[in-house]
Amino acid sequence: MGESWWKGECPTRAGLERLGADRLDVLVAHDAPAGVPLLGLRLPAADEIRANEVREFVAEAVRATEPKLVLHGHWHMRSSHELTWPVSRGEDLAWRSAMVEGLAADVPGGQAAWGILELAPLRFLDVRKLG
């Protein structure tokens, strides 16, 4: 009772290796990748360290699979962020990016917890902006 963190739910190196390095269109993860701002959330120091470790695993998955879109919901806040990272290919350096969409908590009457995933063209529509 009162526990809010479960080690068994954290990503592992083995899980990351199972994911592989094939390019993905969409990556669905529980947490946001490192590099995505948490919109002013302040955590106790120990929780922030654990959260950053998990978020780095998700960022590693993003860098390995180079998805166009990442969906997550862990922080229960609606957010959109373009995540960019450098990629070295021999002597060449290039930038890759993915749109990261965070979904809010499901509350009665709220529309921030869901959206529409269009497949062609691939994009995530925020239903709050559809009018």
JSON list of N, CA and C in Angstrom, two decimals, residues 47-119:
[
{"chain": "A", "resi": 47, "resn": "ASP", "atom": "N", "xyz": [13.15, 9.81, -6.95]},
{"chain": "A", "resi": 47, "resn": "ASP", "atom": "CA", "xyz": [12.21, 9.52, -8.04]},
{"chain": "A", "resi": 47, "resn": "ASP", "atom": "C", "xyz": [12.71, 10.10, -9.36]},
{"chain": "A", "resi": 48, "resn": "GLU", "atom": "N", "xyz": [13.31, 11.28, -9.28]},
{"chain": "A", "resi": 48, "resn": "GLU", "atom": "CA", "xyz": [13.81, 11.91, -10.51]},
{"chain": "A", "resi": 48, "resn": "GLU", "atom": "C", "xyz": [14.95, 11.08, -11.11]},
{"chain": "A", "resi": 49, "resn": "ILE", "atom": "N", "xyz": [15.81, 10.54, -10.28]},
{"chain": "A", "resi": 49, "resn": "ILE", "atom": "CA", "xyz": [16.90, 9.69, -10.78]},
{"chain": "A", "resi": 49, "resn": "ILE", "atom": "C", "xyz": [16.33, 8.47, -11.48]},
{"chain": "A", "resi": 50, "resn": "ARG", "atom": "N", "xyz": [15.36, 7.78, -10.84]},
{"chain": "A", "resi": 50, "resn": "ARG", "atom": "CA", "xyz": [14.75, 6.60, -11.47]},
{"chain": "A", "resi": 50, "resn": "ARG", "atom": "C", "xyz": [14.01, 6.98, -12.75]},
{"chain": "A", "resi": 51, "resn": "ALA", "atom": "N", "xyz": [13.27, 8.09, -12.72]},
{"chain": "A", "resi": 51, "resn": "ALA", "atom": "CA", "xyz": [12.53, 8.52, -13.90]},
{"chain": "A", "resi": 51, "resn": "ALA", "atom": "C", "xyz": [13.48, 8.81, -15.05]},
{"chain": "A", "resi": 52, "resn": "ASN", "atom": "N", "xyz": [14.60, 9.47, -14.78]},
{"chain": "A", "resi": 52, "resn": "ASN", "atom": "CA", "xyz": [15.57, 9.77, -15.83]},
{"chain": "A", "resi": 52, "resn": "ASN", "atom": "C", "xyz": [16.18, 8.50, -16.41]},
{"chain": "A", "resi": 53, "resn": "GLU", "atom": "N", "xyz": [16.41, 7.49, -15.58]},
{"chain": "A", "resi": 53, "resn": "GLU", "atom": "CA", "xyz": [16.94, 6.22, -16.09]},
{"chain": "A", "resi": 53, "resn": "GLU", "atom": "C", "xyz": [15.95, 5.57, -17.05]},
{"chain": "A", "resi": 54, "resn": "VAL", "atom": "N", "xyz": [14.68, 5.55, -16.67]},
{"chain": "A", "resi": 54, "resn": "VAL", "atom": "CA", "xyz": [13.65, 4.96, -17.53]},
{"chain": "A", "resi": 54, "resn": "VAL", "atom": "C", "xyz": [13.52, 5.76, -18.81]},
{"chain": "A", "resi": 55, "resn": "ARG", "atom": "N", "xyz": [13.50, 7.08, -18.71]},
{"chain": "A", "resi": 55, "resn": "ARG", "atom": "CA", "xyz": [13.34, 7.93, -19.88]},
{"chain": "A", "resi": 55, "resn": "ARG", "atom": "C", "xyz": [14.53, 7.78, -20.83]},
{"chain": "A", "resi": 56, "resn": "GLU", "atom": "N", "xyz": [15.72, 7.52, -20.29]},
{"chain": "A", "resi": 56, "resn": "GLU", "atom": "CA", "xyz": [16.88, 7.30, -21.15]},
{"chain": "A", "resi": 56, "resn": "GLU", "atom": "C", "xyz": [16.74, 5.99, -21.93]},
{"chain": "A", "resi": 57, "resn": "PHE", "atom": "N", "xyz": [16.17, 4.96, -21.30]},
{"chain": "A", "resi": 57, "resn": "PHE", "atom": "CA", "xyz": [15.90, 3.71, -22.02]},
{"chain": "A", "resi": 57, "resn": "PHE", "atom": "C", "xyz": [14.95, 3.97, -23.19]},
{"chain": "A", "resi": 58, "resn": "VAL", "atom": "N", "xyz": [13.91, 4.75, -22.95]},
{"chain": "A", "resi": 58, "resn": "VAL", "atom": "CA", "xyz": [12.95, 5.06, -24.02]},
{"chain": "A", "resi": 58, "resn": "VAL", "atom": "C", "xyz": [13.65, 5.85, -25.12]},
{"chain": "A", "resi": 59, "resn": "ALA", "atom": "N", "xyz": [14.51, 6.80, -24.75]},
{"chain": "A", "resi": 59, "resn": "ALA", "atom": "CA", "xyz": [15.25, 7.57, -25.74]},
{"chain": "A", "resi": 59, "resn": "ALA", "atom": "C", "xyz": [16.17, 6.66, -26.56]},
{"chain": "A", "resi": 60, "resn": "GLU", "atom": "N", "xyz": [16.76, 5.69, -25.90]},
{"chain": "A", "resi": 60, "resn": "GLU", "atom": "CA", "xyz": [17.61, 4.73, -26.62]},
{"chain": "A", "resi": 60, "resn": "GLU", "atom": "C", "xyz": [16.78, 3.95, -27.64]},
{"chain": "A", "resi": 61, "resn": "ALA", "atom": "N", "xyz": [15.58, 3.56, -27.25]},
{"chain": "A", "resi": 61, "resn": "ALA", "atom": "CA", "xyz": [14.68, 2.85, -28.17]},
{"chain": "A", "resi": 61, "resn": "ALA", "atom": "C", "xyz": [14.33, 3.74, -29.35]},
{"chain": "A", "resi": 62, "resn": "VAL", "atom": "N", "xyz": [14.09, 5.02, -29.09]},
{"chain": "A", "resi": 62, "resn": "VAL", "atom": "CA", "xyz": [13.78, 5.97, -30.16]},
{"chain": "A", "resi": 62, "resn": "VAL", "atom": "C", "xyz": [14.97, 6.11, -31.11]},
{"chain": "A", "resi": 63, "resn": "ARG", "atom": "N", "xyz": [16.16, 6.27, -30.56]},
{"chain": "A", "resi": 63, "resn": "ARG", "atom": "CA", "xyz": [17.35, 6.42, -31.42]},
{"chain": "A", "resi": 63, "resn": "ARG", "atom": "C", "xyz": [17.60, 5.15, -32.24]},
{"chain": "A", "resi": 64, "resn": "ALA", "atom": "N", "xyz": [17.32, 3.98, -31.66]},
{"chain": "A", "resi": 64, "resn": "ALA", "atom": "CA", "xyz": [17.56, 2.72, -32.36]},
{"chain": "A", "resi": 64, "resn": "ALA", "atom": "C", "xyz": [16.57, 2.49, -33.48]},
{"chain": "A", "resi": 65, "resn": "THR", "atom": "N", "xyz": [15.31, 2.88, -33.27]},
{"chain": "A", "resi": 65, "resn": "THR", "atom": "CA", "xyz": [14.25, 2.54, -34.24]},
{"chain": "A", "resi": 65, "resn": "THR", "atom": "C", "xyz": [13.81, 3.72, -35.11]},
{"chain": "A", "resi": 66, "resn": "GLU", "atom": "N", "xyz": [14.24, 4.92, -34.76]},
{"chain": "A", "resi": 66, "resn": "GLU", "atom": "CA", "xyz": [13.94, 6.14, -35.52]},
{"chain": "A", "resi": 66, "resn": "GLU", "atom": "C", "xyz": [12.48, 6.25, -35.96]},
{"chain": "A", "resi": 67, "resn": "PRO", "atom": "N", "xyz": [11.54, 6.14, -35.01]},
{"chain": "A", "resi": 67, "resn": "PRO", "atom": "CA", "xyz": [10.13, 6.26, -35.39]},
{"chain": "A", "resi": 67, "resn": "PRO", "atom": "C", "xyz": [9.79, 7.68, -35.81]},
{"chain": "A", "resi": 68, "resn": "LYS", "atom": "N", "xyz": [8.72, 7.80, -36.57]},
{"chain": "A", "resi": 68, "resn": "LYS", "atom": "CA", "xyz": [8.23, 9.13, -36.94]},
{"chain": "A", "resi": 68, "resn": "LYS", "atom": "C", "xyz": [7.41, 9.72, -35.80]},
{"chain": "A", "resi": 69, "resn": "LEU", "atom": "N", "xyz": [6.78, 8.82, -35.01]},
{"chain": "A", "resi": 69, "resn": "LEU", "atom": "CA", "xyz": [5.87, 9.24, -33.96]},
{"chain": "A", "resi": 69, "resn": "LEU", "atom": "C", "xyz": [6.08, 8.38, -32.72]},
{"chain": "A", "resi": 70, "resn": "VAL", "atom": "N", "xyz": [6.11, 9.01, -31.55]},
{"chain": "A", "resi": 70, "resn": "VAL", "atom": "CA", "xyz": [6.19, 8.30, -30.27]},
{"chain": "A", "resi": 70, "resn": "VAL", "atom": "C", "xyz": [4.97, 8.72, -29.45]},
{"chain": "A", "resi": 71, "resn": "LEU", "atom": "N", "xyz": [4.24, 7.73, -28.93]},
{"chain": "A", "resi": 71, "resn": "LEU", "atom": "CA", "xyz": [3.09, 7.99, -28.07]},
{"chain": "A", "resi": 71, "resn": "LEU", "atom": "C", "xyz": [3.39, 7.48, -26.66]},
{"chain": "A", "resi": 72, "resn": "HIS", "atom": "N", "xyz": [3.02, 8.27, -25.65]},
{"chain": "A", "resi": 72, "resn": "HIS", "atom": "CA", "xyz": [3.21, 7.84, -24.26]},
{"chain": "A", "resi": 72, "resn": "HIS", "atom": "C", "xyz": [2.14, 8.49, -23.40]},
{"chain": "A", "resi": 73, "resn": "GLY", "atom": "N", "xyz": [2.01, 8.02, -22.17]},
{"chain": "A", "resi": 73, "resn": "GLY", "atom": "CA", "xyz": [1.00, 8.59, -21.30]},
{"chain": "A", "resi": 73, "resn": "GLY", "atom": "C", "xyz": [1.40, 8.71, -19.84]},
{"chain": "A", "resi": 74, "resn": "HIS", "atom": "N", "xyz": [2.57, 8.29, -19.47]},
{"chain": "A", "resi": 74, "resn": "HIS", "atom": "CA", "xyz": [2.97, 8.16, -18.08]},
{"chain": "A", "resi": 74, "resn": "HIS", "atom": "C", "xyz": [2.73, 9.40, -17.22]},
{"chain": "A", "resi": 75, "resn": "TRP", "atom": "N", "xyz": [2.96, 10.56, -17.74]},
{"chain": "A", "resi": 75, "resn": "TRP", "atom": "CA", "xyz": [2.90, 11.78, -16.92]},
{"chain": "A", "resi": 75, "resn": "TRP", "atom": "C", "xyz": [1.51, 12.38, -16.85]},
{"chain": "A", "resi": 76, "resn": "HIS", "atom": "N", "xyz": [0.53, 11.80, -17.55]},
{"chain": "A", "resi": 76, "resn": "HIS", "atom": "CA", "xyz": [-0.88, 12.18, -17.46]},
{"chain": "A", "resi": 76, "resn": "HIS", "atom": "C", "xyz": [-1.12, 13.64, -17.84]},
{"chain": "A", "resi": 77, "resn": "MET", "atom": "N", "xyz": [-0.30, 14.16, -18.74]},
{"chain": "A", "resi": 77, "resn": "MET", "atom": "CA", "xyz": [-0.46, 15.53, -19.22]},
{"chain": "A", "resi": 77, "resn": "MET", "atom": "C", "xyz": [-0.38, 15.51, -20.75]},
{"chain": "A", "resi": 78, "resn": "ARG", "atom": "N", "xyz": [-1.25, 16.24, -21.40]},
{"chain": "A", "resi": 78, "resn": "ARG", "atom": "CA", "xyz": [-1.21, 16.33, -22.86]},
{"chain": "A", "resi": 78, "resn": "ARG", "atom": "C", "xyz": [-0.06, 17.22, -23.25]},
{"chain": "A", "resi": 79, "resn": "SER", "atom": "N", "xyz": [0.80, 16.71, -24.14]},
{"chain": "A", "resi": 79, "resn": "SER", "atom": "CA", "xyz": [1.94, 17.48, -24.61]},
{"chain": "A", "resi": 79, "resn": "SER", "atom": "C", "xyz": [2.32, 17.03, -26.01]},
{"chain": "A", "resi": 80, "resn": "SER", "atom": "N", "xyz": [2.96, 17.91, -26.73]},
{"chain": "A", "resi": 80, "resn": "SER", "atom": "CA", "xyz": [3.53, 17.61, -28.05]},
{"chain": "A", "resi": 80, "resn": "SER", "atom": "C", "xyz": [4.94, 18.19, -28.07]},
{"chain": "A", "resi": 81, "resn": "HIS", "atom": "N", "xyz": [5.86, 17.40, -28.57]},
{"chain": "A", "resi": 81, "resn": "HIS", "atom": "CA", "xyz": [7.25, 17.86, -28.61]},
{"chain": "A", "resi": 81, "resn": "HIS", "atom": "C", "xyz": [7.97, 17.17, -29.76]},
{"chain": "A", "resi": 82, "resn": "GLU", "atom": "N", "xyz": [8.72, 17.94, -30.53]},
{"chain": "A", "resi": 82, "resn": "GLU", "atom": "CA", "xyz": [9.57, 17.33, -31.55]},
{"chain": "A", "resi": 82, "resn": "GLU", "atom": "C", "xyz": [10.92, 17.04, -30.92]},
{"chain": "A", "resi": 83, "resn": "LEU", "atom": "N", "xyz": [11.26, 15.77, -30.85]},
{"chain": "A", "resi": 83, "resn": "LEU", "atom": "CA", "xyz": [12.53, 15.32, -30.29]},
{"chain": "A", "resi": 83, "resn": "LEU", "atom": "C", "xyz": [13.53, 15.17, -31.43]},
{"chain": "A", "resi": 84, "resn": "THR", "atom": "N", "xyz": [14.71, 15.75, -31.28]},
{"chain": "A", "resi": 84, "resn": "THR", "atom": "CA", "xyz": [15.75, 15.63, -32.31]},
{"chain": "A", "resi": 84, "resn": "THR", "atom": "C", "xyz": [17.01, 15.06, -31.67]},
{"chain": "A", "resi": 85, "resn": "TRP", "atom": "N", "xyz": [17.78, 14.35, -32.49]},
{"chain": "A", "resi": 85, "resn": "TRP", "atom": "CA", "xyz": [19.05, 13.78, -32.02]},
{"chain": "A", "resi": 85, "resn": "TRP", "atom": "C", "xyz": [19.98, 13.61, -33.21]},
{"chain": "A", "resi": 86, "resn": "PRO", "atom": "N", "xyz": [21.29, 13.73, -32.97]},
{"chain": "A", "resi": 86, "resn": "PRO", "atom": "CA", "xyz": [22.26, 13.58, -34.06]},
{"chain": "A", "resi": 86, "resn": "PRO", "atom": "C", "xyz": [22.55, 12.10, -34.32]},
{"chain": "A", "resi": 87, "resn": "VAL", "atom": "N", "xyz": [22.81, 11.79, -35.58]},
{"chain": "A", "resi": 87, "resn": "VAL", "atom": "CA", "xyz": [23.16, 10.43, -35.99]},
{"chain": "A", "resi": 87, "resn": "VAL", "atom": "C", "xyz": [24.45, 10.51, -36.78]},
{"chain": "A", "resi": 88, "resn": "SER", "atom": "N", "xyz": [25.43, 9.72, -36.40]},
{"chain": "A", "resi": 88, "resn": "SER", "atom": "CA", "xyz": [26.71, 9.68, -37.11]},
{"chain": "A", "resi": 88, "resn": "SER", "atom": "C", "xyz": [26.70, 8.48, -38.05]},
{"chain": "A", "resi": 89, "resn": "ARG", "atom": "N", "xyz": [26.93, 8.72, -39.30]},
{"chain": "A", "resi": 89, "resn": "ARG", "atom": "CA", "xyz": [27.04, 7.67, -40.32]},
{"chain": "A", "resi": 89, "resn": "ARG", "atom": "C", "xyz": [28.41, 7.80, -40.97]},
{"chain": "A", "resi": 90, "resn": "GLY", "atom": "N", "xyz": [29.40, 7.14, -40.37]},
{"chain": "A", "resi": 90, "resn": "GLY", "atom": "CA", "xyz": [30.77, 7.31, -40.85]},
{"chain": "A", "resi": 90, "resn": "GLY", "atom": "C", "xyz": [31.24, 8.70, -40.53]},
{"chain": "A", "resi": 91, "resn": "GLU", "atom": "N", "xyz": [31.64, 9.43, -41.57]},
{"chain": "A", "resi": 91, "resn": "GLU", "atom": "CA", "xyz": [32.10, 10.81, -41.36]},
{"chain": "A", "resi": 91, "resn": "GLU", "atom": "C", "xyz": [30.97, 11.82, -41.44]},
{"chain": "A", "resi": 92, "resn": "ASP", "atom": "N", "xyz": [29.80, 11.36, -41.86]},
{"chain": "A", "resi": 92, "resn": "ASP", "atom": "CA", "xyz": [28.66, 12.26, -42.00]},
{"chain": "A", "resi": 92, "resn": "ASP", "atom": "C", "xyz": [27.89, 12.35, -40.68]},
{"chain": "A", "resi": 93, "resn": "LEU", "atom": "N", "xyz": [27.35, 13.53, -40.43]},
{"chain": "A", "resi": 93, "resn": "LEU", "atom": "CA", "xyz": [26.51, 13.74, -39.27]},
{"chain": "A", "resi": 93, "resn": "LEU", "atom": "C", "xyz": [25.17, 14.26, -39.77]},
{"chain": "A", "resi": 94, "resn": "ALA", "atom": "N", "xyz": [24.10, 13.64, -39.31]},
{"chain": "A", "resi": 94, "resn": "ALA", "atom": "CA", "xyz": [22.76, 14.06, -39.72]},
{"chain": "A", "resi": 94, "resn": "ALA", "atom": "C", "xyz": [21.88, 14.16, -38.48]},
{"chain": "A", "resi": 95, "resn": "TRP", "atom": "N", "xyz": [20.74, 14.81, -38.65]},
{"chain": "A", "resi": 95, "resn": "TRP", "atom": "CA", "xyz": [19.78, 14.94, -37.56]},
{"chain": "A", "resi": 95, "resn": "TRP", "atom": "C", "xyz": [18.56, 14.10, -37.87]},
{"chain": "A", "resi": 96, "resn": "ARG", "atom": "N", "xyz": [18.04, 13.46, -36.86]},
{"chain": "A", "resi": 96, "resn": "ARG", "atom": "CA", "xyz": [16.80, 12.70, -36.96]},
{"chain": "A", "resi": 96, "resn": "ARG", "atom": "C", "xyz": [15.81, 13.35, -36.00]},
{"chain": "A", "resi": 97, "resn": "SER", "atom": "N", "xyz": [14.53, 13.11, -36.24]},
{"chain": "A", "resi": 97, "resn": "SER", "atom": "CA", "xyz": [13.52, 13.66, -35.33]},
{"chain": "A", "resi": 97, "resn": "SER", "atom": "C", "xyz": [12.30, 12.75, -35.28]},
{"chain": "A", "resi": 98, "resn": "ALA", "atom": "N", "xyz": [11.56, 12.90, -34.20]},
{"chain": "A", "resi": 98, "resn": "ALA", "atom": "CA", "xyz": [10.29, 12.19, -34.02]},
{"chain": "A", "resi": 98, "resn": "ALA", "atom": "C", "xyz": [9.35, 13.12, -33.28]},
{"chain": "A", "resi": 99, "resn": "MET", "atom": "N", "xyz": [8.09, 13.09, -33.65]},
{"chain": "A", "resi": 99, "resn": "MET", "atom": "CA", "xyz": [7.08, 13.80, -32.87]},
{"chain": "A", "resi": 99, "resn": "MET", "atom": "C", "xyz": [6.73, 12.93, -31.68]},
{"chain": "A", "resi": 100, "resn": "VAL", "atom": "N", "xyz": [6.71, 13.52, -30.50]},
{"chain": "A", "resi": 100, "resn": "VAL", "atom": "CA", "xyz": [6.37, 12.81, -29.27]},
{"chain": "A", "resi": 100, "resn": "VAL", "atom": "C", "xyz": [5.07, 13.40, -28.74]},
{"chain": "A", "resi": 101, "resn": "GLU", "atom": "N", "xyz": [4.06, 12.55, -28.63]},
{"chain": "A", "resi": 101, "resn": "GLU", "atom": "CA", "xyz": [2.76, 12.98, -28.14]},
{"chain": "A", "resi": 101, "resn": "GLU", "atom": "C", "xyz": [2.48, 12.32, -26.80]},
{"chain": "A", "resi": 102, "resn": "GLY", "atom": "N", "xyz": [2.30, 13.15, -25.77]},
{"chain": "A", "resi": 102, "resn": "GLY", "atom": "CA", "xyz": [1.96, 12.66, -24.44]},
{"chain": "A", "resi": 102, "resn": "GLY", "atom": "C", "xyz": [0.47, 12.81, -24.21]},
{"chain": "A", "resi": 103, "resn": "LEU", "atom": "N", "xyz": [-0.14, 11.77, -23.69]},
{"chain": "A", "resi": 103, "resn": "LEU", "atom": "CA", "xyz": [-1.58, 11.79, -23.45]},
{"chain": "A", "resi": 103, "resn": "LEU", "atom": "C", "xyz": [-1.87, 12.05, -21.98]},
{"chain": "A", "resi": 104, "resn": "ALA", "atom": "N", "xyz": [-2.96, 12.73, -21.72]},
{"chain": "A", "resi": 104, "resn": "ALA", "atom": "CA", "xyz": [-3.32, 13.10, -20.36]},
{"chain": "A", "resi": 104, "resn": "ALA", "atom": "C", "xyz": [-4.09, 11.97, -19.68]},
{"chain": "A", "resi": 105, "resn": "ALA", "atom": "N", "xyz": [-4.39, 12.18, -18.40]},
{"chain": "A", "resi": 105, "resn": "ALA", "atom": "CA", "xyz": [-5.21, 11.24, -17.65]},
{"chain": "A", "resi": 105, "resn": "ALA", "atom": "C", "xyz": [-6.62, 11.25, -18.23]},
{"chain": "A", "resi": 106, "resn": "ASP", "atom": "N", "xyz": [-7.27, 10.11, -18.18]},
{"chain": "A", "resi": 106, "resn": "ASP", "atom": "CA", "xyz": [-8.64, 9.99, -18.66]},
{"chain": "A", "resi": 106, "resn": "ASP", "atom": "C", "xyz": [-9.58, 10.50, -17.57]},
{"chain": "A", "resi": 107, "resn": "VAL", "atom": "N", "xyz": [-10.13, 11.68, -17.81]},
{"chain": "A", "resi": 107, "resn": "VAL", "atom": "CA", "xyz": [-11.05, 12.26, -16.84]},
{"chain": "A", "resi": 107, "resn": "VAL", "atom": "C", "xyz": [-12.40, 12.49, -17.52]},
{"chain": "A", "resi": 108, "resn": "PRO", "atom": "N", "xyz": [-13.50, 12.40, -16.78]},
{"chain": "A", "resi": 108, "resn": "PRO", "atom": "CA", "xyz": [-14.81, 12.62, -17.39]},
{"chain": "A", "resi": 108, "resn": "PRO", "atom": "C", "xyz": [-14.88, 13.96, -18.11]},
{"chain": "A", "resi": 109, "resn": "GLY", "atom": "N", "xyz": [-15.33, 13.92, -19.34]},
{"chain": "A", "resi": 109, "resn": "GLY", "atom": "CA", "xyz": [-15.47, 15.13, -20.14]},
{"chain": "A", "resi": 109, "resn": "GLY", "atom": "C", "xyz": [-14.18, 15.63, -20.76]},
{"chain": "A", "resi": 110, "resn": "GLY", "atom": "N", "xyz": [-13.05, 15.01, -20.45]},
{"chain": "A", "resi": 110, "resn": "GLY", "atom": "CA", "xyz": [-11.77, 15.46, -21.00]},
{"chain": "A", "resi": 110, "resn": "GLY", "atom": "C", "xyz": [-11.47, 14.79, -22.33]},
{"chain": "A", "resi": 111, "resn": "GLN", "atom": "N", "xyz": [-10.79, 15.52, -23.19]},
{"chain": "A", "resi": 111, "resn": "GLN", "atom": "CA", "xyz": [-10.40, 14.96, -24.48]},
{"chain": "A", "resi": 111, "resn": "GLN", "atom": "C", "xyz": [-8.90, 14.91, -24.65]},
{"chain": "A", "resi": 112, "resn": "ALA", "atom": "N", "xyz": [-8.14, 15.17, -23.59]},
{"chain": "A", "resi": 112, "resn": "ALA", "atom": "CA", "xyz": [-6.68, 15.21, -23.70]},
{"chain": "A", "resi": 112, "resn": "ALA", "atom": "C", "xyz": [-6.06, 13.83, -23.57]},
{"chain": "A", "resi": 113, "resn": "ALA", "atom": "N", "xyz": [-6.87, 12.81, -23.27]},
{"chain": "A", "resi": 113, "resn": "ALA", "atom": "CA", "xyz": [-6.35, 11.46, -23.05]},
{"chain": "A", "resi": 113, "resn": "ALA", "atom": "C", "xyz": [-6.37, 10.62, -24.32]},
{"chain": "A", "resi": 114, "resn": "TRP", "atom": "N", "xyz": [-6.85, 11.18, -25.39]},
{"chain": "A", "resi": 114, "resn": "TRP", "atom": "CA", "xyz": [-6.91, 10.38, -26.61]},
{"chain": "A", "resi": 114, "resn": "TRP", "atom": "C", "xyz": [-6.79, 11.29, -27.83]},
{"chain": "A", "resi": 115, "resn": "GLY", "atom": "N", "xyz": [-6.58, 10.68, -28.96]},
{"chain": "A", "resi": 115, "resn": "GLY", "atom": "CA", "xyz": [-6.46, 11.39, -30.22]},
{"chain": "A", "resi": 115, "resn": "GLY", "atom": "C", "xyz": [-6.74, 10.43, -31.35]},
{"chain": "A", "resi": 116, "resn": "ILE", "atom": "N", "xyz": [-6.52, 10.87, -32.55]},
{"chain": "A", "resi": 116, "resn": "ILE", "atom": "CA", "xyz": [-6.75, 10.05, -33.73]},
{"chain": "A", "resi": 116, "resn": "ILE", "atom": "C", "xyz": [-5.43, 9.83, -34.44]},
{"chain": "A", "resi": 117, "resn": "LEU", "atom": "N", "xyz": [-5.09, 8.58, -34.66]},
{"chain": "A", "resi": 117, "resn": "LEU", "atom": "CA", "xyz": [-3.87, 8.23, -35.39]},
{"chain": "A", "resi": 117, "resn": "LEU", "atom": "C", "xyz": [-4.25, 8.00, -36.84]},
{"chain": "A", "resi": 118, "resn": "GLU", "atom": "N", "xyz": [-3.88, 8.94, -37.70]},
{"chain": "A", "resi": 118, "resn": "GLU", "atom": "CA", "xyz": [-4.10, 8.78, -39.14]},
{"chain": "A", "resi": 118, "resn": "GLU", "atom": "C", "xyz": [-2.91, 8.05, -39.70]},
{"chain": "A", "resi": 119, "resn": "LEU", "atom": "N", "xyz": [-3.18, 7.06, -40.54]},
{"chain": "A", "resi": 119, "resn": "LEU", "atom": "CA", "xyz": [-2.08, 6.26, -41.09]},
{"chain": "A", "resi": 119, "resn": "LEU", "atom": "C", "xyz": [-1.50, 6.85, -42.37]}
]
